[in-house]
Each structure stands twice: as structure tokens, then as C-alpha cells.
Coordinates of C-alpha atoms in Angstrom, one line a residue:
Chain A
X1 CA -107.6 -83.7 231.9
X2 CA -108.5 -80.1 230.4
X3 CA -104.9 -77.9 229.0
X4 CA -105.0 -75.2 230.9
X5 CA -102.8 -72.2 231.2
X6 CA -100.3 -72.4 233.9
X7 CA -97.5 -70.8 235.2
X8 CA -93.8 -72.3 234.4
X9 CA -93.8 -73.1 238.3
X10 CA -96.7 -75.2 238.5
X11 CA -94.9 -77.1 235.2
X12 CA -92.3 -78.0 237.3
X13 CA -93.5 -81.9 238.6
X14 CA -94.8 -81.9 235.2
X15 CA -90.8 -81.6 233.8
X16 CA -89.9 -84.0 236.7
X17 CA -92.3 -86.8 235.1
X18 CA -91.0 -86.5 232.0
X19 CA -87.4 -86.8 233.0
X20 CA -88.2 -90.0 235.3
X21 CA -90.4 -91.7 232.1
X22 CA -87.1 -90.9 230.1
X23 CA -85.1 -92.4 232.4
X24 CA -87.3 -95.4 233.1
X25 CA -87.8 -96.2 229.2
X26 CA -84.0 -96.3 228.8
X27 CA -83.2 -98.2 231.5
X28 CA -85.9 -100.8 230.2
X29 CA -84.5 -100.5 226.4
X30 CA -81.3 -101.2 228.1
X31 CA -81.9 -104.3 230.0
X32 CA -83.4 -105.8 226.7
X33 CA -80.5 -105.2 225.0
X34 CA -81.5 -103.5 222.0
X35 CA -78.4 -102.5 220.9
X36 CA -75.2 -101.1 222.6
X37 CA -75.8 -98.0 222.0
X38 CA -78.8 -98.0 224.3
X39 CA -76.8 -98.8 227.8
X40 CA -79.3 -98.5 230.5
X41 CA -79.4 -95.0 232.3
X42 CA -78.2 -97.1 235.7
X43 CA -75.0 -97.9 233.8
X44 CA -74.7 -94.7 232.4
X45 CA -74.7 -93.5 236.1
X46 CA -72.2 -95.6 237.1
X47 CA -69.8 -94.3 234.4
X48 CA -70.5 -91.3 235.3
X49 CA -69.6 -91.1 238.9
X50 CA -66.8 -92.8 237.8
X51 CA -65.6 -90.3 235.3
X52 CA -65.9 -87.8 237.9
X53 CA -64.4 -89.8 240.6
X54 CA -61.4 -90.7 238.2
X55 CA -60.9 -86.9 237.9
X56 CA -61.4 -87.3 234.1
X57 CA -64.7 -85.1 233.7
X58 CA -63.2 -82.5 235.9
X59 CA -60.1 -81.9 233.9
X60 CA -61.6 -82.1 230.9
X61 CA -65.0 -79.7 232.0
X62 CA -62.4 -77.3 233.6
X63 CA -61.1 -76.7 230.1
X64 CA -64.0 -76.7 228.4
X65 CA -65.2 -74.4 230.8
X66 CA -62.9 -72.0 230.6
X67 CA -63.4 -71.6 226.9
X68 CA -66.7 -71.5 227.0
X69 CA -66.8 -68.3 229.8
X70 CA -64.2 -66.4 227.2
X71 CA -65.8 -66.9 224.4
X72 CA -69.3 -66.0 225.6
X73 CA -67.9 -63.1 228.1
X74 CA -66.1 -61.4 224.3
X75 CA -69.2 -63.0 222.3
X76 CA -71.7 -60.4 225.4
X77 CA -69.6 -57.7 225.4
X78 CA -69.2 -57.1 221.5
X79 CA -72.4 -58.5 220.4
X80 CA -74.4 -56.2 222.7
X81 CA -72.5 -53.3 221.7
X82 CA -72.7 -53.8 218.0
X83 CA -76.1 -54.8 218.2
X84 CA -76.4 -51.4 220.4
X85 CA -74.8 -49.3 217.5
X86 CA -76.5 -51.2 214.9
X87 CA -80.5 -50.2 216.7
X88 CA -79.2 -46.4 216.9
X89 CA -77.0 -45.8 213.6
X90 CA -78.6 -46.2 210.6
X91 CA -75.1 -46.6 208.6
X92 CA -74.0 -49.2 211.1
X93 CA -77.1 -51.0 210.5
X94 CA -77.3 -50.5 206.3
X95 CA -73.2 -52.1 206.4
X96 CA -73.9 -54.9 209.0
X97 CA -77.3 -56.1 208.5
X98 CA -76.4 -58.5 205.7
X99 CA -73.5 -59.9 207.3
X100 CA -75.1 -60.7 210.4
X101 CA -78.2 -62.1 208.6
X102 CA -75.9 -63.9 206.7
X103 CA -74.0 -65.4 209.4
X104 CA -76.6 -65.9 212.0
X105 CA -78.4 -69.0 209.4
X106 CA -74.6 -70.3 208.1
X107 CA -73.4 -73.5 209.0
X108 CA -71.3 -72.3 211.5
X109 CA -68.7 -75.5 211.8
X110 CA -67.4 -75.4 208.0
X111 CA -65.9 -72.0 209.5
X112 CA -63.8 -74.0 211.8
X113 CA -60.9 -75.2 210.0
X114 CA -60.2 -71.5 209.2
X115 CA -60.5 -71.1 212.4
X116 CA -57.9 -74.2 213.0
X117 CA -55.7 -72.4 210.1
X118 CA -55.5 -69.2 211.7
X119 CA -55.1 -69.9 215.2
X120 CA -53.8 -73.4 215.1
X121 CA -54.7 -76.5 217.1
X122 CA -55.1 -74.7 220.1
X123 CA -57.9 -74.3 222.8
X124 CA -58.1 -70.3 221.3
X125 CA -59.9 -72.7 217.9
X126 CA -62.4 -73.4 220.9
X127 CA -63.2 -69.9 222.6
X128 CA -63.6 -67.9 219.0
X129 CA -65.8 -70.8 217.8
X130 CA -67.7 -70.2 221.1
X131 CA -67.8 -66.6 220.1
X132 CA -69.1 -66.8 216.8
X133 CA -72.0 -69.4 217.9
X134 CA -73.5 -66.8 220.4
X135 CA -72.6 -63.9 219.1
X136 CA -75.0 -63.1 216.2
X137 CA -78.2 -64.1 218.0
X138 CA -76.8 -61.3 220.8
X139 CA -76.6 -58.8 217.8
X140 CA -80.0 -59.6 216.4
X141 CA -81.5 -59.3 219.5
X142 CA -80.3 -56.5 220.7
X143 CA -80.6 -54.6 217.5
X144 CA -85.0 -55.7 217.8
X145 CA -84.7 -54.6 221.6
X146 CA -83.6 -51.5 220.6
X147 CA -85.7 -51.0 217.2
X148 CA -88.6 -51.7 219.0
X149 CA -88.4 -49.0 221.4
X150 CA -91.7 -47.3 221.9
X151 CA -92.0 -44.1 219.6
X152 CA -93.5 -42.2 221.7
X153 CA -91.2 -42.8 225.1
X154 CA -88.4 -41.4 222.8
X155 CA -90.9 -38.2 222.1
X156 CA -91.4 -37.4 225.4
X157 CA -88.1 -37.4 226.7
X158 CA -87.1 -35.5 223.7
X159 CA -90.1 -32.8 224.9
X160 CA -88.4 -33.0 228.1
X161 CA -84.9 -31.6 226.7
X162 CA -83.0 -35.3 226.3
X163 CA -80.2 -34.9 223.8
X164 CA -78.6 -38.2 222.4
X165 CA -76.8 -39.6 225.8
X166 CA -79.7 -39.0 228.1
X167 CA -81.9 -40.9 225.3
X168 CA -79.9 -43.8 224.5
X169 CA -79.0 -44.4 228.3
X170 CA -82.2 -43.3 230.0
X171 CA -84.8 -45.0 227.1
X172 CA -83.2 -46.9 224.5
X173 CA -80.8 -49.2 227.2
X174 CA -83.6 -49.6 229.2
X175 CA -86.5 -50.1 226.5
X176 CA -84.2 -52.8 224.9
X177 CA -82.8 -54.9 228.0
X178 CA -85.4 -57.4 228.4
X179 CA -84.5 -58.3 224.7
X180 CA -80.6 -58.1 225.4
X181 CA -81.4 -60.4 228.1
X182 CA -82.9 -63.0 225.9
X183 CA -80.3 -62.8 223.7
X184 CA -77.9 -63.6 225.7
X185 CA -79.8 -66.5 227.2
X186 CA -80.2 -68.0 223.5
X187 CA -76.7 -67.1 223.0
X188 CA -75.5 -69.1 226.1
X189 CA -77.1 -71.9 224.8
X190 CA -75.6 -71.7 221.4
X191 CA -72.2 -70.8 223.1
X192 CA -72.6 -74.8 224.7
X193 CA -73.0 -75.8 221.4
X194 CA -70.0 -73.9 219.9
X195 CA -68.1 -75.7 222.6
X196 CA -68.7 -78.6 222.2
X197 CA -68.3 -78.9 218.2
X198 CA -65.1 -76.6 218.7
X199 CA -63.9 -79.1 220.4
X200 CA -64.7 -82.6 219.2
X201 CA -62.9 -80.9 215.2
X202 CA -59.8 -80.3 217.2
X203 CA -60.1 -83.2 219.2
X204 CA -57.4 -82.5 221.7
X205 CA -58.7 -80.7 224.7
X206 CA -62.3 -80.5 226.8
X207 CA -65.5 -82.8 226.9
X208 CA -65.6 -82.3 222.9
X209 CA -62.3 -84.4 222.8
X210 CA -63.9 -86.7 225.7
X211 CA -67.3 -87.3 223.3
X212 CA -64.5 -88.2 220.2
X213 CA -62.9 -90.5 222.2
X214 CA -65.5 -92.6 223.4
X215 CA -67.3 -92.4 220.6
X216 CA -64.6 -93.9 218.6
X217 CA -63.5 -96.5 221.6
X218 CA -67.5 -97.7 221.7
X219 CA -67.2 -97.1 225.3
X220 CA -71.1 -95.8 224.9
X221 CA -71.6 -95.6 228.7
X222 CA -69.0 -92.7 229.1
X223 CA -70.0 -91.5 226.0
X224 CA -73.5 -90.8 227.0
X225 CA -72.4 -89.4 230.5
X226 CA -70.4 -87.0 229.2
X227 CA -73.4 -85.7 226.8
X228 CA -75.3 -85.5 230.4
X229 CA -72.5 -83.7 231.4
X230 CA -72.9 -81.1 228.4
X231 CA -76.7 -81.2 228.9
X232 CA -76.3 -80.1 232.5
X233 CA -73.9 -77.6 231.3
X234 CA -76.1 -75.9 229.2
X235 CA -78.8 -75.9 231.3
X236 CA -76.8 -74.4 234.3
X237 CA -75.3 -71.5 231.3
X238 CA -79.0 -70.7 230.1
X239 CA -80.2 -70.4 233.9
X240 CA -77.9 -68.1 235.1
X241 CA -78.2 -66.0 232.4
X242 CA -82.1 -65.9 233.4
X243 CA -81.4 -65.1 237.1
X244 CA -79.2 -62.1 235.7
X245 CA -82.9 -61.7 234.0
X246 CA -84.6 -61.7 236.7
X247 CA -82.3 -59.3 238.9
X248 CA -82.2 -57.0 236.2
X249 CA -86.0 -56.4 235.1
X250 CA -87.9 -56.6 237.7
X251 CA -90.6 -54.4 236.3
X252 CA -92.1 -57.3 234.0
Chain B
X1 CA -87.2 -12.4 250.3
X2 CA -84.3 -12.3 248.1
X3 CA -84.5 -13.0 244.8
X4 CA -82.3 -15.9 245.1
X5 CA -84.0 -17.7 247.5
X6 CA -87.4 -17.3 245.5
X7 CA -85.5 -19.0 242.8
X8 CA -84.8 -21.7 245.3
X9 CA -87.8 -22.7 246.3
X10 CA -89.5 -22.4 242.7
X11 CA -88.8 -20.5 239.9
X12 CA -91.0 -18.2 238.7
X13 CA -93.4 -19.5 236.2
X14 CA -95.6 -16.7 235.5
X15 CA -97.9 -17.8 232.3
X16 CA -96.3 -16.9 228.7
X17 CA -98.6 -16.2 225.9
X18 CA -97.9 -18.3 222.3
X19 CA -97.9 -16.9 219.1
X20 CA -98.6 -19.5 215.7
X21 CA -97.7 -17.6 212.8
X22 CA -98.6 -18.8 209.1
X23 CA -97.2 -22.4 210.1
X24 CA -97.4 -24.8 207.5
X25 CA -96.6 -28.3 207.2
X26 CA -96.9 -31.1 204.7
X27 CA -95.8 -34.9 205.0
X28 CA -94.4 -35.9 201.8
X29 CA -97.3 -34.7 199.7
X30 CA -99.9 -34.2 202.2
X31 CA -100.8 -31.3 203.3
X32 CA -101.2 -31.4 207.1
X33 CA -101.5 -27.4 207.9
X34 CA -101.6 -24.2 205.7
X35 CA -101.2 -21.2 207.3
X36 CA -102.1 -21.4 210.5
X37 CA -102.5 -18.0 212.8
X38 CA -103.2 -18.5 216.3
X39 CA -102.5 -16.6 219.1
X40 CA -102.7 -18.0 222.7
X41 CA -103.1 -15.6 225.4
X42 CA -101.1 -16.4 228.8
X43 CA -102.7 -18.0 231.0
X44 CA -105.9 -19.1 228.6
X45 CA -106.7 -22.7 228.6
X46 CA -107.3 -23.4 224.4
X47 CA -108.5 -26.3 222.9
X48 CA -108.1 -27.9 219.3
X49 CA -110.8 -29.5 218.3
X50 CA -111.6 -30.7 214.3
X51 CA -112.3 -33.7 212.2
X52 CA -109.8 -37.0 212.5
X53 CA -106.5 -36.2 210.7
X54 CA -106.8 -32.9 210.6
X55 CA -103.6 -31.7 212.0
X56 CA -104.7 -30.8 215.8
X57 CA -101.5 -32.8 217.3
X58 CA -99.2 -32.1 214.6
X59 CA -99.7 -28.5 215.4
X60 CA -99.2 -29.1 219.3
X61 CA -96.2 -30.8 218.3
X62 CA -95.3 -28.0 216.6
X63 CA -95.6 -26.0 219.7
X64 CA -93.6 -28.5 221.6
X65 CA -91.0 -27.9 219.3
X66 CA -90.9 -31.8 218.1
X67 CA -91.5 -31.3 214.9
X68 CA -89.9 -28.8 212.7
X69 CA -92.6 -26.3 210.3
X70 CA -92.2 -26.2 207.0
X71 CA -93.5 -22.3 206.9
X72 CA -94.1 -19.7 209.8
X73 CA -93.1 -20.2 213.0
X74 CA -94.2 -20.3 216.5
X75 CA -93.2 -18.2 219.4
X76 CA -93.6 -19.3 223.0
X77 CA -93.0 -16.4 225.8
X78 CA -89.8 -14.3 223.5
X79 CA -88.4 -17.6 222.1
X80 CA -88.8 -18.5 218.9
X81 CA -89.9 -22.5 219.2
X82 CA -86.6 -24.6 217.3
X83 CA -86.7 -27.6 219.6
X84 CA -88.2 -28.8 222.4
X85 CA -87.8 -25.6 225.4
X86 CA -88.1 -25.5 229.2
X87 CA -91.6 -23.5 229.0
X88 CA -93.6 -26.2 227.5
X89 CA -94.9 -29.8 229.3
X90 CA -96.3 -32.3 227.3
X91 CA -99.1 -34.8 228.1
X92 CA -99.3 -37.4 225.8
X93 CA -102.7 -39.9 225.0
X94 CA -101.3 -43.0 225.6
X95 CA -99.5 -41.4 228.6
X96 CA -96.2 -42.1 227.5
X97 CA -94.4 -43.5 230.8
X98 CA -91.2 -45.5 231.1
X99 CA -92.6 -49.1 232.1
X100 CA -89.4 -50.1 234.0
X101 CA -89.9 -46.7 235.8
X102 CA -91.8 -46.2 239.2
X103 CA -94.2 -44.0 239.4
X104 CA -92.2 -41.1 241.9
X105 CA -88.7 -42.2 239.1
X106 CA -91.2 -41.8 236.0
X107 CA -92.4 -38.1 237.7
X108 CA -88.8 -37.5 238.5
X109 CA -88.1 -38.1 234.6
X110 CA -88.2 -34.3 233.6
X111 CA -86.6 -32.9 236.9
X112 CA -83.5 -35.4 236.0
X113 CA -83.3 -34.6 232.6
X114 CA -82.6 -31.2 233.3
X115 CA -79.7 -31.8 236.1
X116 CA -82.0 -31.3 239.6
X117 CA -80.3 -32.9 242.2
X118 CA -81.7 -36.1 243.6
X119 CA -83.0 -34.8 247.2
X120 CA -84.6 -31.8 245.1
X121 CA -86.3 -34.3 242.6
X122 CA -87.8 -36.2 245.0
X123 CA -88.9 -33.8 246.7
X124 CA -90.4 -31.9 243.9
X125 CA -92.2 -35.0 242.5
X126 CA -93.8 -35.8 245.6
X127 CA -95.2 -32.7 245.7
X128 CA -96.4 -32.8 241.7
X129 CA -97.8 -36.5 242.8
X130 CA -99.7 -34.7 245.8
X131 CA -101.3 -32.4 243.4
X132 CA -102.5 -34.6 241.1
X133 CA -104.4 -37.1 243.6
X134 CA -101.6 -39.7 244.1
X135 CA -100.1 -39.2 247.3
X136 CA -99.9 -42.0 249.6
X137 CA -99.2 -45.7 248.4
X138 CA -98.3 -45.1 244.6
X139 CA -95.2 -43.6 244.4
X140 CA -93.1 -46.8 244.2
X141 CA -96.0 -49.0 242.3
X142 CA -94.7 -49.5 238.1
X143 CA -97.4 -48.0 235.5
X144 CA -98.7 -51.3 234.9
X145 CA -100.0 -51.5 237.9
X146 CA -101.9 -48.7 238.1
X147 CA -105.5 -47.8 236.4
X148 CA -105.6 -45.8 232.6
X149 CA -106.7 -43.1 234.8
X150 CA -104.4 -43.1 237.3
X151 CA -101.2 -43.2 234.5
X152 CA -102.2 -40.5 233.1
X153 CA -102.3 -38.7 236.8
X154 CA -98.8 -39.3 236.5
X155 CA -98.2 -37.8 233.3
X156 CA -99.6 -34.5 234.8
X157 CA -97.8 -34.7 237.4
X158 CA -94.8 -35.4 235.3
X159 CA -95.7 -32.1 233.4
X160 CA -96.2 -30.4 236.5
X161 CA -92.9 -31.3 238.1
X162 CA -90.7 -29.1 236.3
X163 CA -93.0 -25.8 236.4
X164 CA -93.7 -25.7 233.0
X165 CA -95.5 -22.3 231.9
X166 CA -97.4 -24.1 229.1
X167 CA -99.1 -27.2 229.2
X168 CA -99.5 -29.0 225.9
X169 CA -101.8 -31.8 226.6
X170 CA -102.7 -34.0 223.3
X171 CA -106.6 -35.8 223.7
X172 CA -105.5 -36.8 227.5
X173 CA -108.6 -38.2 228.6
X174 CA -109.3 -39.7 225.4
X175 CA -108.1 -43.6 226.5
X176 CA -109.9 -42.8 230.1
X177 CA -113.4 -44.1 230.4
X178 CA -116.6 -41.1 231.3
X179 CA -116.3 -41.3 234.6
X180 CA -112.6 -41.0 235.4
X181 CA -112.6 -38.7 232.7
X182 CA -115.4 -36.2 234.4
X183 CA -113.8 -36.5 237.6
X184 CA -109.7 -35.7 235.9
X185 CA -111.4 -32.9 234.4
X186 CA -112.5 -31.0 236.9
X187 CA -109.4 -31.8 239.2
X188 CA -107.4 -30.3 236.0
X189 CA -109.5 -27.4 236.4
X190 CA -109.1 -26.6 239.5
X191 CA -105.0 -27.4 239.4
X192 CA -105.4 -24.8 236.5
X193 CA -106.8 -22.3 238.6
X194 CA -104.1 -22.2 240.9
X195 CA -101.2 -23.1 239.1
X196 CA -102.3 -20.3 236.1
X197 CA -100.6 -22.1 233.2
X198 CA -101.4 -21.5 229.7
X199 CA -103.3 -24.5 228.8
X200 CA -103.5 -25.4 224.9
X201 CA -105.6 -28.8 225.1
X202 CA -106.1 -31.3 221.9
X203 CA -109.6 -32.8 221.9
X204 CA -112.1 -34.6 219.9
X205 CA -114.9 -34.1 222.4
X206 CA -117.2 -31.2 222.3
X207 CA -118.3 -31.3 225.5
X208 CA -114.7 -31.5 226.7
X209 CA -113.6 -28.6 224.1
X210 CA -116.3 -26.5 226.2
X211 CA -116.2 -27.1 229.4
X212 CA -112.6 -26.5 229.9
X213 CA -111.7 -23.9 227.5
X214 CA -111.9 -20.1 227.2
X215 CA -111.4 -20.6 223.6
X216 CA -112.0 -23.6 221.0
X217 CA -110.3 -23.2 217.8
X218 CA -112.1 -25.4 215.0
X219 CA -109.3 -27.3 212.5
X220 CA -110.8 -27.9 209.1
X221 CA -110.3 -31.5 208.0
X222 CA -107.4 -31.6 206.0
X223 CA -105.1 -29.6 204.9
X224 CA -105.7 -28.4 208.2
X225 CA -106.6 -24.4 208.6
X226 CA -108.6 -22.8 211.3
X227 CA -112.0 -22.8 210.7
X228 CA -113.4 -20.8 213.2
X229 CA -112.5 -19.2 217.0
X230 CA -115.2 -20.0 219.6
X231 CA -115.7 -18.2 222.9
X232 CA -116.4 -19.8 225.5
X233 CA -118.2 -17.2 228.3
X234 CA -119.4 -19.5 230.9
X235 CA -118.3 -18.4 234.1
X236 CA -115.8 -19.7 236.2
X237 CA -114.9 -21.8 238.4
X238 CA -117.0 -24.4 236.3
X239 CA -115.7 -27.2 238.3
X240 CA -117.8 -26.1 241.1
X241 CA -120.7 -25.4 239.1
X242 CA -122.3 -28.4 237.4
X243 CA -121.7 -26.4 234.1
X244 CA -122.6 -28.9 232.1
X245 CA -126.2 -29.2 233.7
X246 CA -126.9 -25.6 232.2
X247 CA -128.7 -24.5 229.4
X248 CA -125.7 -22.2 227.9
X249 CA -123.4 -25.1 228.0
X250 CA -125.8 -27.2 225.5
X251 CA -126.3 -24.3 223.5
X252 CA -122.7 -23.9 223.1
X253 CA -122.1 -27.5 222.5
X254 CA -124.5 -27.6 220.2
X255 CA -123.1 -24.9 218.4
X256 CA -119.9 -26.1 218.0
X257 CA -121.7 -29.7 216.7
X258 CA -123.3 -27.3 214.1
X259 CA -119.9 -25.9 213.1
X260 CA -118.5 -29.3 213.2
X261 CA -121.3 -30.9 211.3
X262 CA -120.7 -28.9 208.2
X263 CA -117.1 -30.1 208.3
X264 CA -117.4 -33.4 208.3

């Protein structure tokens, strides 16, 4: 078999395989009984269909949900437009860079019982942890979508008479969108995550709570449907954000 | 017809001549230009032509008004050049188009910038993508689609769209290959002799400096000062001609490679 280049479609049975060998190899570990913590994936199923049968996964997903789409909705808005200011104004840039640098590679979670101290134990702990998972990787990569704007686009529509506006909205915007759009894709993906570790330090609300639960009851098959359940989740978030993608620049 | 229905269908762009007076400029501490004194007649079609680095684009930048002088000035029609002005196009070498842009919205580019209406624009660009060769099935294909060539068609045509009365045009063909190239040229030309634009062409290829100008002006490697002003008397139109077949354009060619030489 030679390693050619393809294209992500024709990966696609390729992805399939590798899902069904997962599944196969755990339903095998699981019917030797390895250890508890390896429950077959049939079992897992079952606990799963239950859960959402039960009504259990919805209530829970419903809030985790909800937390997740305000916290990446703010995390969009505000990360795209400082990243915006910080590609266009050099003082912006010279007073944010280190924070953001700074913050983007910090351990994120030790910031959460501040969070818990400022806000409470409330589900608003979950949508600002949400926030501040996604929202530096928006900044960064807005900031390099609009850094990297070719120099000589902005020369010729300044040779055509563009002032400021017409530049930033006619070849900055435009010039840095595909890398917004990436952004924001990471940044779904790291929203998930903020969720879900929101969650399980406040343990009250959301499949974070769920994962805390089980985890500590050793009920391992729930346990494990629920991280399918956070899998799919994330998976579904980093998708739509690529259709947006898709919609939006055509021209690639 | 009234004056404001001329206006209406297209303004006036009767060629403006451009005056280059003592400009210097340095870049940190190099010396680009010192004291440059050209004068471009309307309607002439003037090249730059000298070593690599020698300050031929930063003095059509200059006269683009994109980059500021440090001495002199330059004067386009009555204005004296502070910014980028409505008499000037510019064609750039690597063409310069807006990727996410089709080709009739990347020809529309200058038309919107300067507040044309939308029926207007598309009108005029369609005409400007007529002239340069384009017509038909291009006008909603992206740049990357299209041919070196054929993007830089549309970076005339961009030019062309808003009537300039100077076109600035900065080593155009110099990412096209020969043949392309030959064939652009003369289409130029002829364009040229219709349209009656004052041309000031950046170039590093002789024959190129020749067969399109009426005048070559040699920049000195750098600092960058004119060297020399070259006339070019071969009749016109050359374009219909084969030109470059006779024995006055080698001579001249080969002039301007013995004027060169000693540069180097």
C-alpha cells in the first residue's frame, strides 16, 4: 500500500475503520474483563440509551449547552474584535501582546476558583470559564490573519484612494477571515473543554457534574457514555463552525 | 452635448503631463534617490530602466503618491503629488488582486472606492475587461483561477476602470513568460493609442524599455540619479510593425546595453 496524497473526503472510510477497530478492541478488552474500567463498548451503549431515555443526559447536556453557546458566543464576539484592534493598532498590540501570550499557555483551571470566588457556585463559573478557554486562541488568530495581510493588497487600495474604513473593511476583514475562521474552530473546541472542567470543579450543574458523579459512584459504563456524549459534542461545535467556513470563503 | 452629460458618460481624461523635481529619498541611511529631475510629457509613454535596487519603483511610488519624498516634489497635471490622487493608476508586478475578489468585483475595486454606484460599476468594468481581452467567461472566475497573464489583464483593466490620466505600471510583464508578454505588449500599445494616457513604465528589459517608449530614462545604480534620457524615434504604431525585426531597434537596444553596461 503506497501513502499517497488524498483529499479529506476520500479519508472518510478510512476514519470509519478506525472507529469500528476502536470499538471492536474495547468490546474484546471488555469481555475479558481486564478491569472495570474497561466495560465493553456494547455496555457502554446500553448506558447510554439509557441515560438519554431516563431524561438524565438531556437535562444535564441542556445546561451544559447553554453555557457552552454563551460563553463561546461573548468568547467570538470579543476575541475577534480585540484580536481585530490588536492586527491594526500598534498600541493595542504593544499593551496586550504579553497578556494574551501569557494567558493563551497558562493552566487555565487554577483560574477557576477565582472564578468560583467571584461569581459563586453558579452556572455563570461555567460560561466565563468557557470564555476564557476559547478566547485567546480567537485573539491570536485573528491578530496573524490580520498581520499577515499581503503588503501589497493594502498598497494598491491605498493607490486607489482607500482611507482607514475602506481598508480595514474592504482588505484587512477579508484578508484575515480565513484565519478568524480557524480560530474560532480551535476555539470551539477549547470552549468543550472549558465546559467540561468548569463544570466537574463546581460539580453541581451539566455533564461536568454527570462525569463527577459517576466517576466517584464507579458506575464506569455511564461514565464513559457521558465522555461519548462530550466527544460528540465537540465534534458537532468544531463542525459547524467549519460549515460557517465554508459558507463564508468560498474563494479557497 | 451638454457638458453634463459628457461628464456622465465619462469624464474627461485628457492626458496630464508630470513634473519630478530634485526628489530625494533615503531609507534609514541608504540613499535610494538624489535629486531627481524628470519631466514627463502628457501623453508620452516613459520607461525606467537601471541596475537592481536602484530606485526605479520607489520613484513611481513616488509619483503614485505612496510614499512621501524626503526633498523636491512631484507634480502631476496642477497638483502637487501628497497622497495617492484620482489622475494616477497603478499596475503592480505581482498584480496585486484581492484573492476572495472575482475578477468583474476585483476591476470594480477602484470604481467602489471612490463612491460609483453599483449599476455604473458594473457597467464600467465590463467595459475596462472588454478592453483588455477578457470579455466573455471571466468575469466571475477568482484570480487563482486564471493564468499570470491573464491577472495581470485584470490589473489593467482595474487601472483602466476609473479613467486614470496616468498610468504607473511597475515591471508588469516581468512575472509573465515571453510569449504572453510580447503579445500584452502590443495589446498595451495599441490600448495606449486610443486611450492617450501618459504612460510612465518601470522595466528591467531593454527590449521592452524600447519598444514601447518614446523615452527611456537610465537610473544609476544606487543612490539612484538619472543617468541618461534616451529617445526613442521608431515610428509608430510599432505594434503593427514588427519593430523589433528592424535594424534601428537593435541598434537602439544595443545602445542602451552599452549605456547600461558601464553601469553595472
Amino acid at each position: 500500500m503506497t501513502l499517497e496524497p488524498a483529499h479529506d473526503s476520500d479519508l472518510g472510510p478510512v476514519g470509519l475503520v478506525a472507529v469500528a477497530g476502536l470499538l471492536l478492541v474495547s468490546e474484546l478488552l471488555g469481555r475479558l474483563d481486564v478491569s472495570i474500567f474497561l466495560p465493553p463498548a456494547s455496555r457502554v451503549a446500553v448506558a447510554w440509551w439509557g441515560l438519554i431515555t431516563d431524561g438524565t443526559l438531556f437535562r444535564a447536556a441542556s445546561s451544559s449547552l447553554a453555557s457552552l453557546v454563551k460563553g463561546f458566543l461573548s468568547a467570538a464576539v470579543l476575541g475577534v474584535l480585540v484580536g481585530l484592534a490588536m492586527g491594526r493598532f500598534k498600541t493595542v498590540r504593544y499593551l496586550l501582546d504579553g497578556w494574551v501570550n501569557a494567558l493563551m499557555s497558562a493552566p487555565l483551571s487554577a483560574l477557576v476558583p477565582v472564578l468560583i470566588a467571584l461569581f459563586g457556585v453558579r452556572d455563570t463559573v461555567v460560561v466565563a470559564t468557557v470564555f476564557m478557554f476559547s478566547f485567546f486562541v480567537i485573539v491570536v488568530n485573528t491578530l496573524t490573519g490580520v498581520r499577515g495581510t499581503d503588503r501589497s493588497l493594502v498598497e494598491m487600495a491605498r493607490a486607489f484612494g482607500a482611507g482607514e474604513v475602506a481598508l480595514f473593511g474592504r482588505v484587512y476583514l477579508p484578508a484575515a477571515l480565513p484565519a478568524v475562521m480557524l480560530g474560532l474552530r480551535l476555539g470551539a473546541v477549547q470552549a468543550v473543554k472549558g465546559m467540561v472542567v468548569g463544570e466537574m470543579l463546581i460539580s453541581l450543574v451539566g455533564l461536568g457534574e454527570r462525569l463527577i458523579y459517576y466517576g466517584n459512584t464507579f458506575l464506569i459504563t455511564e461514565l464513559y457514555a457521558v465522555i461519548v456524549s462530550v466527544l460528540l459534542i465537540a465534534i458537532i461545535a468544531s463542525q459547524l463552525v467549519q460549515a460557517c467556513e465554508r459558507a463564508l470563503v468560498r474563494w479557497k | 452635448m451638454s457638458a453634463q452629460m459628457r461628464d456622465a458618460e465619462a469624464p474627461s481624461a485628457e492626458p496630464v503631463g508630470i513634473a519630478i523635481e530634485g526628489v530625494s529619498k533615503a531609507f534609514g541611511p541608504v540613499q535610494a534617490l538624489v535629486d531627481i529631475d524628470v519631466n514627463v510629457r502628457a501623453g508620452e509613454f516613459l520607461s525606467l530602466i537601471g541596475p537592481s535596487g536602484c530606485g526605479k519603483t520607489t520613484l513611481l511610488k513616488a509619483i503614485a503618491g505612496l510614499m512621501p519624498v524626503d526633498a523636491g516634489r512631484v507634480v502631476v497635471g496642477d497638483r502637487v503629488v501628497s497622497g495617492p490622487g484620482r489622475e494616477c493608476s497603478v499596475v503592480f508586478q505581482d498584480f496585486a488582486l484581492l484573492p476572495w475578489a472575482t475578477v468583474q468585483s476585483n476591476v470594480e475595486f477602484g470604481l467602489l472606492l471612490r463612491g460609483v454606484p453599483a449599476p455604473e460599476r458594473a457597467a464600467t468594468a465590463r467595459r475596462a475587461i472588454a478592453k483588455v481581452g477578457l470579455a466573455g467567461s471571466f468575469e466571475q472566475a477568482y484570480p487563482a483561477q486564471l493564468s499570470g497573464g491573464m491577472q495581470q489583464r485584470v490589473g489593467l483593466a482595474r487601472a483602466l476602470a476609473v479613467n486614470p490620466q496616468v498610468l504607473l505600471m511597475d515591471e508588469p510583464f516581468a512575472s509573465i513568460d515571453e510569449q504572453t508578454r510580447r503579445v500584452f505588449q502590443d495589446d498595451l500599445l495599441s490600448l495606449w493609442s486610443e486611450e492617450r494616457k501618459t504612460v510612465v513604465l518601470v522595466t528591467h528589459s531593454m527590449e521592452e524599455a524600447i519598444y514601447m517608449s518614446d523615452r527611456v530614462v537610465v537610473l544609476s545604480p544606487r543612490p539612484g540619479r538619472v543617468h541618461q534620457v534616451l529617445e526613442v524615434p521608431l515610428p509608430r504604431p510599432r505594434e503593427l510593425r514588427d519593430v523589433r525585426a528592424t535594424a534601428d531597434f537593435a541598434r537602439l537596444v544595443d545602445g542602451l546595453w552599452q549605456i547600461l553596461r558601464k553601469l553595472q
